[in-house]
CSV table of C-alpha atoms in Angstrom, one decimal:
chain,number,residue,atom,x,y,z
A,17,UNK,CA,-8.7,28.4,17.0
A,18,UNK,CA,-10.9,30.0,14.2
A,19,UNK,CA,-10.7,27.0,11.6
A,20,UNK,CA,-13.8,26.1,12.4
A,21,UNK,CA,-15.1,29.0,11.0
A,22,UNK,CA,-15.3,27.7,7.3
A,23,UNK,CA,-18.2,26.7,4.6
A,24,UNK,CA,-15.7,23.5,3.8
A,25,UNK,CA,-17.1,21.7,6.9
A,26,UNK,CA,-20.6,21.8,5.6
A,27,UNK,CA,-19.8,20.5,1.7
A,28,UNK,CA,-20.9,17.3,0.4
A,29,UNK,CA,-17.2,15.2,0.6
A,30,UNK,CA,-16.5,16.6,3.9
A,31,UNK,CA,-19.2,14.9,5.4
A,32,UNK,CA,-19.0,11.8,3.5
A,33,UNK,CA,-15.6,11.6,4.8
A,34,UNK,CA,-16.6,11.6,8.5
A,35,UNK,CA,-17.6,8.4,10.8
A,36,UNK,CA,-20.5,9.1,12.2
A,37,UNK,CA,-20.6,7.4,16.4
A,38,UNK,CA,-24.5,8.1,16.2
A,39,UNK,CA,-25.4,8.5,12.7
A,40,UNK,CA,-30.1,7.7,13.9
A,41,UNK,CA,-29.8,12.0,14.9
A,42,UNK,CA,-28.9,13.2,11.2
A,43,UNK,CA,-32.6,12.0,10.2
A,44,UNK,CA,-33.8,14.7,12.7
A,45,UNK,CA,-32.5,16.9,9.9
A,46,UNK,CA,-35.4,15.6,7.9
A,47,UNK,CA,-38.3,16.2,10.6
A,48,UNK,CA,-37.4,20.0,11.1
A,49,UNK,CA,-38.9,21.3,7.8
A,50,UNK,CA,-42.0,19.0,8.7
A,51,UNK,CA,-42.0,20.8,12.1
A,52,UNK,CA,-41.8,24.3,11.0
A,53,UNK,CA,-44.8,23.3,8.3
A,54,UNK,CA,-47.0,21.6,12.0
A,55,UNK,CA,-45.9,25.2,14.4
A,56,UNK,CA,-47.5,26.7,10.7
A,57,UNK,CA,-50.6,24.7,10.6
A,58,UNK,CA,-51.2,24.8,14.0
A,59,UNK,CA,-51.0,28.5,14.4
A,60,UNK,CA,-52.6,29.3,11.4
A,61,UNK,CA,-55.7,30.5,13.4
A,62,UNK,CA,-54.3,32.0,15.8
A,63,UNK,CA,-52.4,34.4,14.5
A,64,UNK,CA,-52.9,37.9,15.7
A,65,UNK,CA,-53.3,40.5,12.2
A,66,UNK,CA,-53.1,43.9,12.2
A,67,UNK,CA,-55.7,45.9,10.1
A,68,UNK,CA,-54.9,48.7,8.3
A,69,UNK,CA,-57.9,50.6,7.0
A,70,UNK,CA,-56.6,53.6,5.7
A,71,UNK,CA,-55.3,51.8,2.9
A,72,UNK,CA,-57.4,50.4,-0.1
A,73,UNK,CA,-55.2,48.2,-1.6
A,74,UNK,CA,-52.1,45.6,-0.3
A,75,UNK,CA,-49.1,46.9,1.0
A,76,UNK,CA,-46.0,46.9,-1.5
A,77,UNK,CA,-43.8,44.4,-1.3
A,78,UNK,CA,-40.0,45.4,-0.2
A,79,UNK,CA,-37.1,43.9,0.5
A,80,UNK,CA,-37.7,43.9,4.4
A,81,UNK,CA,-40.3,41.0,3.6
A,82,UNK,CA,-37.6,38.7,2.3
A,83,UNK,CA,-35.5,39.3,5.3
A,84,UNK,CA,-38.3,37.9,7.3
A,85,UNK,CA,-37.2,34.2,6.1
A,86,UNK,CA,-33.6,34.4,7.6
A,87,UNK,CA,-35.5,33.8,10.8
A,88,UNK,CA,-36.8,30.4,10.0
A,89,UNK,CA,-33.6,29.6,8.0
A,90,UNK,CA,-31.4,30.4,10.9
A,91,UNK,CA,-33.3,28.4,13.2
A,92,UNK,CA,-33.1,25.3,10.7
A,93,UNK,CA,-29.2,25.8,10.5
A,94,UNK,CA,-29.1,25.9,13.9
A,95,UNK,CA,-31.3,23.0,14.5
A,96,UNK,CA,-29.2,20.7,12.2
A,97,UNK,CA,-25.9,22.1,13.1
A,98,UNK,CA,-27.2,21.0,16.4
A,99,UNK,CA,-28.0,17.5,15.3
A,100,UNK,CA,-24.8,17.2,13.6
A,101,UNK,CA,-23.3,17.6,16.5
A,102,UNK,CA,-24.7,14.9,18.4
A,103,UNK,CA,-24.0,12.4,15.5
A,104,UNK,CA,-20.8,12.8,16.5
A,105,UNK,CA,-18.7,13.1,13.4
A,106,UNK,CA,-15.2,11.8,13.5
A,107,UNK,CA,-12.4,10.9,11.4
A,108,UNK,CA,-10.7,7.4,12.0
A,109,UNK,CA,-7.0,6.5,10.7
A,110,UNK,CA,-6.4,2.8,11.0
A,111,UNK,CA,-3.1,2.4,11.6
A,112,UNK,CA,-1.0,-1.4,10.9
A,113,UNK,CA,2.2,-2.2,12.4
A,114,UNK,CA,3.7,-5.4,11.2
A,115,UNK,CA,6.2,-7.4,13.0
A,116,UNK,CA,8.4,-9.9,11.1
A,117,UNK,CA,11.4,-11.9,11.8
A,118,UNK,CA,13.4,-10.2,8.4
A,119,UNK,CA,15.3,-12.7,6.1
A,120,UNK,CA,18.2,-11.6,4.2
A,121,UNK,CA,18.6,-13.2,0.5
A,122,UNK,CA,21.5,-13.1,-1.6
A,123,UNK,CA,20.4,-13.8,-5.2
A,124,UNK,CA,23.4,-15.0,-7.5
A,125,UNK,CA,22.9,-15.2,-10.8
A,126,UNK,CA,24.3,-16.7,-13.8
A,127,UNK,CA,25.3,-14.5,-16.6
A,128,UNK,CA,27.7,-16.4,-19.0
A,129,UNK,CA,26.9,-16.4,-22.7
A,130,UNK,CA,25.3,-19.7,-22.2
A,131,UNK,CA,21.8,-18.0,-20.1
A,132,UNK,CA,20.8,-17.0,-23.6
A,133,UNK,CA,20.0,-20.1,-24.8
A,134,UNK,CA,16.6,-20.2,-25.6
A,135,UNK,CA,15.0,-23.2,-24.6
A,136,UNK,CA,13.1,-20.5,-21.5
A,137,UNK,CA,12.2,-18.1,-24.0
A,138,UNK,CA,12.8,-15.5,-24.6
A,139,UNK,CA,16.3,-16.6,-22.8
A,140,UNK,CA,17.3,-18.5,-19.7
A,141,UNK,CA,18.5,-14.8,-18.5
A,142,UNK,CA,15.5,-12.6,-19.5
A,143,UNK,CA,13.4,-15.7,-17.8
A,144,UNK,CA,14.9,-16.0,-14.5
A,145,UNK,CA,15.5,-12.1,-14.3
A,146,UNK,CA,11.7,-12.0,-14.6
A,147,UNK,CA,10.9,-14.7,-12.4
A,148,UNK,CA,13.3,-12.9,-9.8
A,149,UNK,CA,11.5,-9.4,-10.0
A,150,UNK,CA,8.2,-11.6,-9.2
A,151,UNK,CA,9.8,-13.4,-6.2
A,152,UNK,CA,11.3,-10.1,-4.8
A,153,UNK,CA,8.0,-8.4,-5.1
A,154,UNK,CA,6.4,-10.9,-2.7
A,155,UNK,CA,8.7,-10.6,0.2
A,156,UNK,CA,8.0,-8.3,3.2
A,157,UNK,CA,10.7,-6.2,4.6
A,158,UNK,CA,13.1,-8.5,4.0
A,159,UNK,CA,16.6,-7.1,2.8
A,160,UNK,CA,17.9,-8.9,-0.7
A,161,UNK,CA,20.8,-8.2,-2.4
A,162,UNK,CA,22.4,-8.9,-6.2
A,163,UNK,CA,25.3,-10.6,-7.6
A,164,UNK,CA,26.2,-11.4,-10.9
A,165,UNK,CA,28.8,-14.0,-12.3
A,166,UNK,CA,30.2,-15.7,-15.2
A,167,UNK,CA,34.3,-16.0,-15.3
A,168,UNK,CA,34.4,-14.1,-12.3
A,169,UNK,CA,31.6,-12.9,-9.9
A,170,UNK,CA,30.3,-9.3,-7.9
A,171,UNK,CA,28.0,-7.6,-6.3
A,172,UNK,CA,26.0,-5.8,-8.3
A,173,UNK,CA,23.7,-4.7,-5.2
A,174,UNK,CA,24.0,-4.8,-1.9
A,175,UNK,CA,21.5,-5.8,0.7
A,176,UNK,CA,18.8,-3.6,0.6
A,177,UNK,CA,15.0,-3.8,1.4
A,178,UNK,CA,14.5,-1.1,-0.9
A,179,UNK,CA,13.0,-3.2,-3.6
A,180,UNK,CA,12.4,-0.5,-6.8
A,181,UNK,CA,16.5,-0.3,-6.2
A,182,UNK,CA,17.2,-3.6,-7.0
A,183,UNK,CA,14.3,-4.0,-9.7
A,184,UNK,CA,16.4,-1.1,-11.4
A,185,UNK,CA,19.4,-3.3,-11.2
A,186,UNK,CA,17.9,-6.3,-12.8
A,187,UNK,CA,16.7,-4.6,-15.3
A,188,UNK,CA,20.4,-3.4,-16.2
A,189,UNK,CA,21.8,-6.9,-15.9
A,190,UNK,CA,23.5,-8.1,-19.2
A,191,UNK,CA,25.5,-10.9,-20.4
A,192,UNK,CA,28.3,-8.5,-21.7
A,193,UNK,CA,28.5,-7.4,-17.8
A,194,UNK,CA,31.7,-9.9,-17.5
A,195,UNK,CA,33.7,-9.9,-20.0
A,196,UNK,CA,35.8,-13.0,-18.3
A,197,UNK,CA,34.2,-16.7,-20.1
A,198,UNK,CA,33.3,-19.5,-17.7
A,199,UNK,CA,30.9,-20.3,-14.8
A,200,UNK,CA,32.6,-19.4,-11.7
A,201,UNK,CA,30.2,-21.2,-9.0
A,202,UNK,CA,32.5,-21.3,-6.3
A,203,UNK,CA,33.5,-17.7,-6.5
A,204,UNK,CA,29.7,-16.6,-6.7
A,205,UNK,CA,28.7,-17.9,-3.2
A,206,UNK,CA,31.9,-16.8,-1.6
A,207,UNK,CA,30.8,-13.2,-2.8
A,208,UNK,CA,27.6,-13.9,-1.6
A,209,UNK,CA,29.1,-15.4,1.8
A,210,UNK,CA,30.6,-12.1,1.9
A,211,UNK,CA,27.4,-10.4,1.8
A,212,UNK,CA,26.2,-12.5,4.6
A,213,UNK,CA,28.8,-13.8,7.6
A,214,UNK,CA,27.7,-10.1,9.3
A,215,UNK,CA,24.4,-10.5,8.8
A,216,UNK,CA,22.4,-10.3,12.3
A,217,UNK,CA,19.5,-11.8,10.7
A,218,UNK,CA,17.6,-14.5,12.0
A,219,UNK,CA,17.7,-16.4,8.5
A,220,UNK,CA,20.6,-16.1,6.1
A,221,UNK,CA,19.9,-17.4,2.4
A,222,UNK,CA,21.6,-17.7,-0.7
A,223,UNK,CA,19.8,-18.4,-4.2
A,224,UNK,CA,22.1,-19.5,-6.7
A,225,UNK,CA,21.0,-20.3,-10.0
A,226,UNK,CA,23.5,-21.0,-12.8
A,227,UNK,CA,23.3,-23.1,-16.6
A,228,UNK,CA,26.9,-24.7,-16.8
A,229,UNK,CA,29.4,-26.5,-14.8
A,230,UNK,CA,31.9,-24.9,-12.6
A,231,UNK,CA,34.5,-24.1,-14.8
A,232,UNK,CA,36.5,-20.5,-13.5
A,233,UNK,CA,37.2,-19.1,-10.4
A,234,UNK,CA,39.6,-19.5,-7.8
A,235,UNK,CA,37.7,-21.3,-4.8
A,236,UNK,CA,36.2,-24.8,-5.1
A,237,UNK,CA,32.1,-25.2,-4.7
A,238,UNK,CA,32.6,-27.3,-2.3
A,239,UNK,CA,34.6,-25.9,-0.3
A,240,UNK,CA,32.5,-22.7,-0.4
A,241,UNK,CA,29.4,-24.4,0.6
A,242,UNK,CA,31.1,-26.0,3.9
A,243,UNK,CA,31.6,-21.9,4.4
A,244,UNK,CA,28.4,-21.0,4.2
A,245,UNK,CA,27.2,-23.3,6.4
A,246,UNK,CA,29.7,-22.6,8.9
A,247,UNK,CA,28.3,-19.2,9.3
A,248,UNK,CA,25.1,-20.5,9.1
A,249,UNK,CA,24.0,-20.0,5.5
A,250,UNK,CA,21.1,-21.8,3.8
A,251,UNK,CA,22.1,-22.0,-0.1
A,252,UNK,CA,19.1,-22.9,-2.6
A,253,UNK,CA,20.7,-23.8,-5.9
A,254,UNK,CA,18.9,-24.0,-9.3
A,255,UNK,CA,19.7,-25.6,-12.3
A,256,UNK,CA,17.9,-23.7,-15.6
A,257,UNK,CA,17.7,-25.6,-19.0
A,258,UNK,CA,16.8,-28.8,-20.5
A,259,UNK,CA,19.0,-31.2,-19.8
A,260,UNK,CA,21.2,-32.3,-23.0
A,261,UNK,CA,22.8,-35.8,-24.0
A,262,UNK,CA,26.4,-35.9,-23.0
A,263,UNK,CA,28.1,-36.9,-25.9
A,264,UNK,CA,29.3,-34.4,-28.4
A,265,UNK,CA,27.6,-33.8,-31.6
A,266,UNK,CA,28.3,-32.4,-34.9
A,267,UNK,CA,26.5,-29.7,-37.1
A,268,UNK,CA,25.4,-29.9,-41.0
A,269,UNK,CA,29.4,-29.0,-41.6
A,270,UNK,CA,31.2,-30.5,-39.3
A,271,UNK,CA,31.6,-27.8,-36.2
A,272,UNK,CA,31.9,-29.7,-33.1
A,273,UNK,CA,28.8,-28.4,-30.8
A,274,UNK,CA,29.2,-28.1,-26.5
A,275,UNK,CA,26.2,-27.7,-25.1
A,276,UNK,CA,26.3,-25.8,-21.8
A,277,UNK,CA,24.6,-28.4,-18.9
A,278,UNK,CA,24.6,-27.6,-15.1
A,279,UNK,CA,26.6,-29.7,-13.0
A,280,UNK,CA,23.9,-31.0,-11.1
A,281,UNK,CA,25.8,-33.1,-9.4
A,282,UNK,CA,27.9,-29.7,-8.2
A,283,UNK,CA,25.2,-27.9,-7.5
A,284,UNK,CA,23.1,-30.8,-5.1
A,285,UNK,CA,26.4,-30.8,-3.3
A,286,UNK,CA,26.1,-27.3,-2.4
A,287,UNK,CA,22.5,-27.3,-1.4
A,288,UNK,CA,22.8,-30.8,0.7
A,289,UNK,CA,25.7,-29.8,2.7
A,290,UNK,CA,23.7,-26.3,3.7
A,291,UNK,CA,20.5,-27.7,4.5
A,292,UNK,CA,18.9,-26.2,1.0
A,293,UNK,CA,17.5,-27.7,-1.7
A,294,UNK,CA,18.1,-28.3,-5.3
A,295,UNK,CA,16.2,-27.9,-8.3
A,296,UNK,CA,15.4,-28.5,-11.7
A,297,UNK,CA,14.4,-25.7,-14.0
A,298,UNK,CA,13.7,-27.1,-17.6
A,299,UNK,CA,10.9,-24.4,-18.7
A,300,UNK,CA,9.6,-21.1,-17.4
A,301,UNK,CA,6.5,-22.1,-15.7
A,302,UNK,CA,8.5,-24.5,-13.2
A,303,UNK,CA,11.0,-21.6,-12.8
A,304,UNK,CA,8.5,-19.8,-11.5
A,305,UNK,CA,7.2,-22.6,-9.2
A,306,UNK,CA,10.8,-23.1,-7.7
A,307,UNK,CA,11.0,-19.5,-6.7
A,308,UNK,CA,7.2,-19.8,-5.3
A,309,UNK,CA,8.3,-22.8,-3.4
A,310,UNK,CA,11.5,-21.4,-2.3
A,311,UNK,CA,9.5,-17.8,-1.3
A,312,UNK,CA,7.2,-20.7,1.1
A,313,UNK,CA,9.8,-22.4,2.5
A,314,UNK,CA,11.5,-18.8,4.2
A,315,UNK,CA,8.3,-17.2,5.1
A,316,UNK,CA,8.3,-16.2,8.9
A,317,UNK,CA,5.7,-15.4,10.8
A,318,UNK,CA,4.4,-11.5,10.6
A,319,UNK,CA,2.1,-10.2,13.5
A,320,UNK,CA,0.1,-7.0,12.7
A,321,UNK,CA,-0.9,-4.8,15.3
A,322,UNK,CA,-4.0,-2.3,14.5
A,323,UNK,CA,-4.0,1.0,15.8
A,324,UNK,CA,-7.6,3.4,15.1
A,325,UNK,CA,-6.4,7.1,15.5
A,326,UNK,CA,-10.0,8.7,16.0
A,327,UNK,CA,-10.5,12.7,16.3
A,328,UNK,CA,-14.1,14.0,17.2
A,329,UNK,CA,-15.0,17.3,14.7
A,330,UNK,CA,-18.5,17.4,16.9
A,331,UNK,CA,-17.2,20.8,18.3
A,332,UNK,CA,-17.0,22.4,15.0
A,333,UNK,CA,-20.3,21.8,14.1
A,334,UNK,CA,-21.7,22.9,17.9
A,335,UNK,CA,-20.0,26.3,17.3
A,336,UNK,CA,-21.9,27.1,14.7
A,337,UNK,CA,-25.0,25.6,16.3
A,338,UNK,CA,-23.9,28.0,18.9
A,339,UNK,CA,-23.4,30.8,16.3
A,340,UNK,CA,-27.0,30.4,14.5
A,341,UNK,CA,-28.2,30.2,17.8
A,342,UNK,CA,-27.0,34.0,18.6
A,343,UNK,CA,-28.3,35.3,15.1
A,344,UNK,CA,-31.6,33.5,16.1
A,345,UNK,CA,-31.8,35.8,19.4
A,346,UNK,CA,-30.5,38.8,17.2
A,347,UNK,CA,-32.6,38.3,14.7
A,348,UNK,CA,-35.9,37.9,17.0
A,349,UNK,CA,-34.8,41.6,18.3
A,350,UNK,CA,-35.3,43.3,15.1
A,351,UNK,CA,-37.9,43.6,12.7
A,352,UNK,CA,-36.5,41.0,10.8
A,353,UNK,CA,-38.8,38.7,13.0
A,354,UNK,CA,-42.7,38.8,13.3
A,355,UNK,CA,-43.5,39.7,16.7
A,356,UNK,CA,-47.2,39.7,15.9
A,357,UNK,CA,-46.9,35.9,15.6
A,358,UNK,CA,-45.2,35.7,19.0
């Protein structure tokens, strides 16, 4: 009831903060001085003096004649108080309420001995966990979850849409996570399947990205990607690193080298029969271009509704208008005011 009743409404940030509905009356502000100084030049004539003549020499000054300017002063206050007022100051939250169809990603990813290769430098890992912080960033309330595979495969995070969460579990992700060697493909996406077949989302997707050929597991590729599109599972599958020749090949002393190349062929299969799409990953800039195509390609539309939450402060400053007002009248009782100049 009594907050009003504070010096904080009149400081400088305060009323910068305010909106003001008819902002023209705060120059009045400006034209009461200049009316006080016209009602002075006016009246300068015609201002009734009393002469004393028993005295020879000016009347000592006291502190009574410095009161005499808290009438003036309180008039001003009240004046602009008044004009303040009818500026009508308010305060205006804007409100946004978004409506979106949510999507809900399961992002499996590759982490056999073979991701640090280092044709994506610094590594096909470190790359693609980067690139996958990026892509997570740019979705709206969507919920995306984690798992991790080499021999076997697990969810390292659960659907969530709580984004600093899962950014804390890619950063934690580590090739000496599985301890089992191999790439298993097939049982990645039926972890990820797992993750999903509940799901009441409109849009169910699955971003698998892997370096090597199936080689461990329990459950065929195949066979898991005619799974996830029987629940309705869209399955995006990326193949990261340069391509290599297929024959084997020798070092300086005579080790036999494998080099680790994805089973496109594996990997096509699993997008095709889920009505995804396949792709290419050779370097880290087209990385990054698959997950920007891929973050297009499930985009749904988002409406946004805009609310204005608007509170008027013009009563505050009429109470004190109000307030000055009454001094004014008590002042103009006392001696405090010139009556003589009445």
């Amino acid at each position: 009831m009594w907050d009003w009743l504070s010096l904080e409404w009149f400081t400088l940030a305060k009323l910068r903060a305010f909106s003001w509905t008819h902002p023209y009356y705060l120059y009045g502000i400006l034209a009461i001085p200049v009316a006080f100084w016209l009602r002075n030049v006016f009246h300068a004539g015609a201002v009734q003096r009393l002469g004393i003549t028993f005295v020879d020499k000016d009347a000592p000054r006291s502190w009574s004649v410095a009161l005499r300017y808290l009438f003036p002063l309180t008039g001003f206050l009240a004046l602009s108080c008044l004009l303040i007022a009818l500026a009508r100051p308010q305060l205006i939250n804007t409100l946004t309420e978004r409506d979106a169809e949510v999507i809900d990603i399961m992002l499996a990813l590759d982490i056999s001995d073979s991701m640090l290769e280092k044709d994506l430098p610094p590594n096909r890992l470190a790359s693609a966990k980067s690139v996958a912080k990026s892509f997570i960033g740019g979705r709206l309330q969507d919920r995306v979850g984690l798992v991790v595979f080499a021999g076997e495969a697990f969810t390292l995070c659960p659907l969530t849409n709580d984004y600093e969460l899962i950014y804390g579990f890619l950063e934690e992700v580590d090739h000496r996570m599985i301890t089992v060697a191999g790439t298993a493909v097939g049982s990645a996406l039926a972890v990820c399947i797992n993750r999903l077949r509940e799901s009441l989302a409109k849009s169910k997707v699955v971003i698998l990205l892997s370096d090597g050929e199936n080689t461990a597991g329990n459950l065929d590729p195949t066979t898991a990607a005619q799974l996830a599109k029987a629940f309705g599972i869209r399955v995006y599958t990326i193949a990261v690193g340069k391509p290599f020749i297929s024959r084997a090949v020798r070092d300086s002393v005579g080790t036999k080298l494998v080099h680790s190349v994805a089973d496109e062929g594996t990997l096509k299969t699993i997008s095709s029969t889920t009505n995804g799409h396949f792709y290419r990953a050779t370097d880290n800039t087209t990385l990054a271009q698959v997950f920007r195509q891929i973050d297009r390609l499930e985009r749904v539309n988002v409406k946004n509704r805009r609310y204005q939450e608007v509170k008027d402060y013009y009563r505050i400053y009429l109470n004190w208008a109000i307030t000055f007002l009454l001094g004014l009248l008590l002042l103009k009782a006392t001696f405090v005011a010139n009556v003589l100049e009445d």
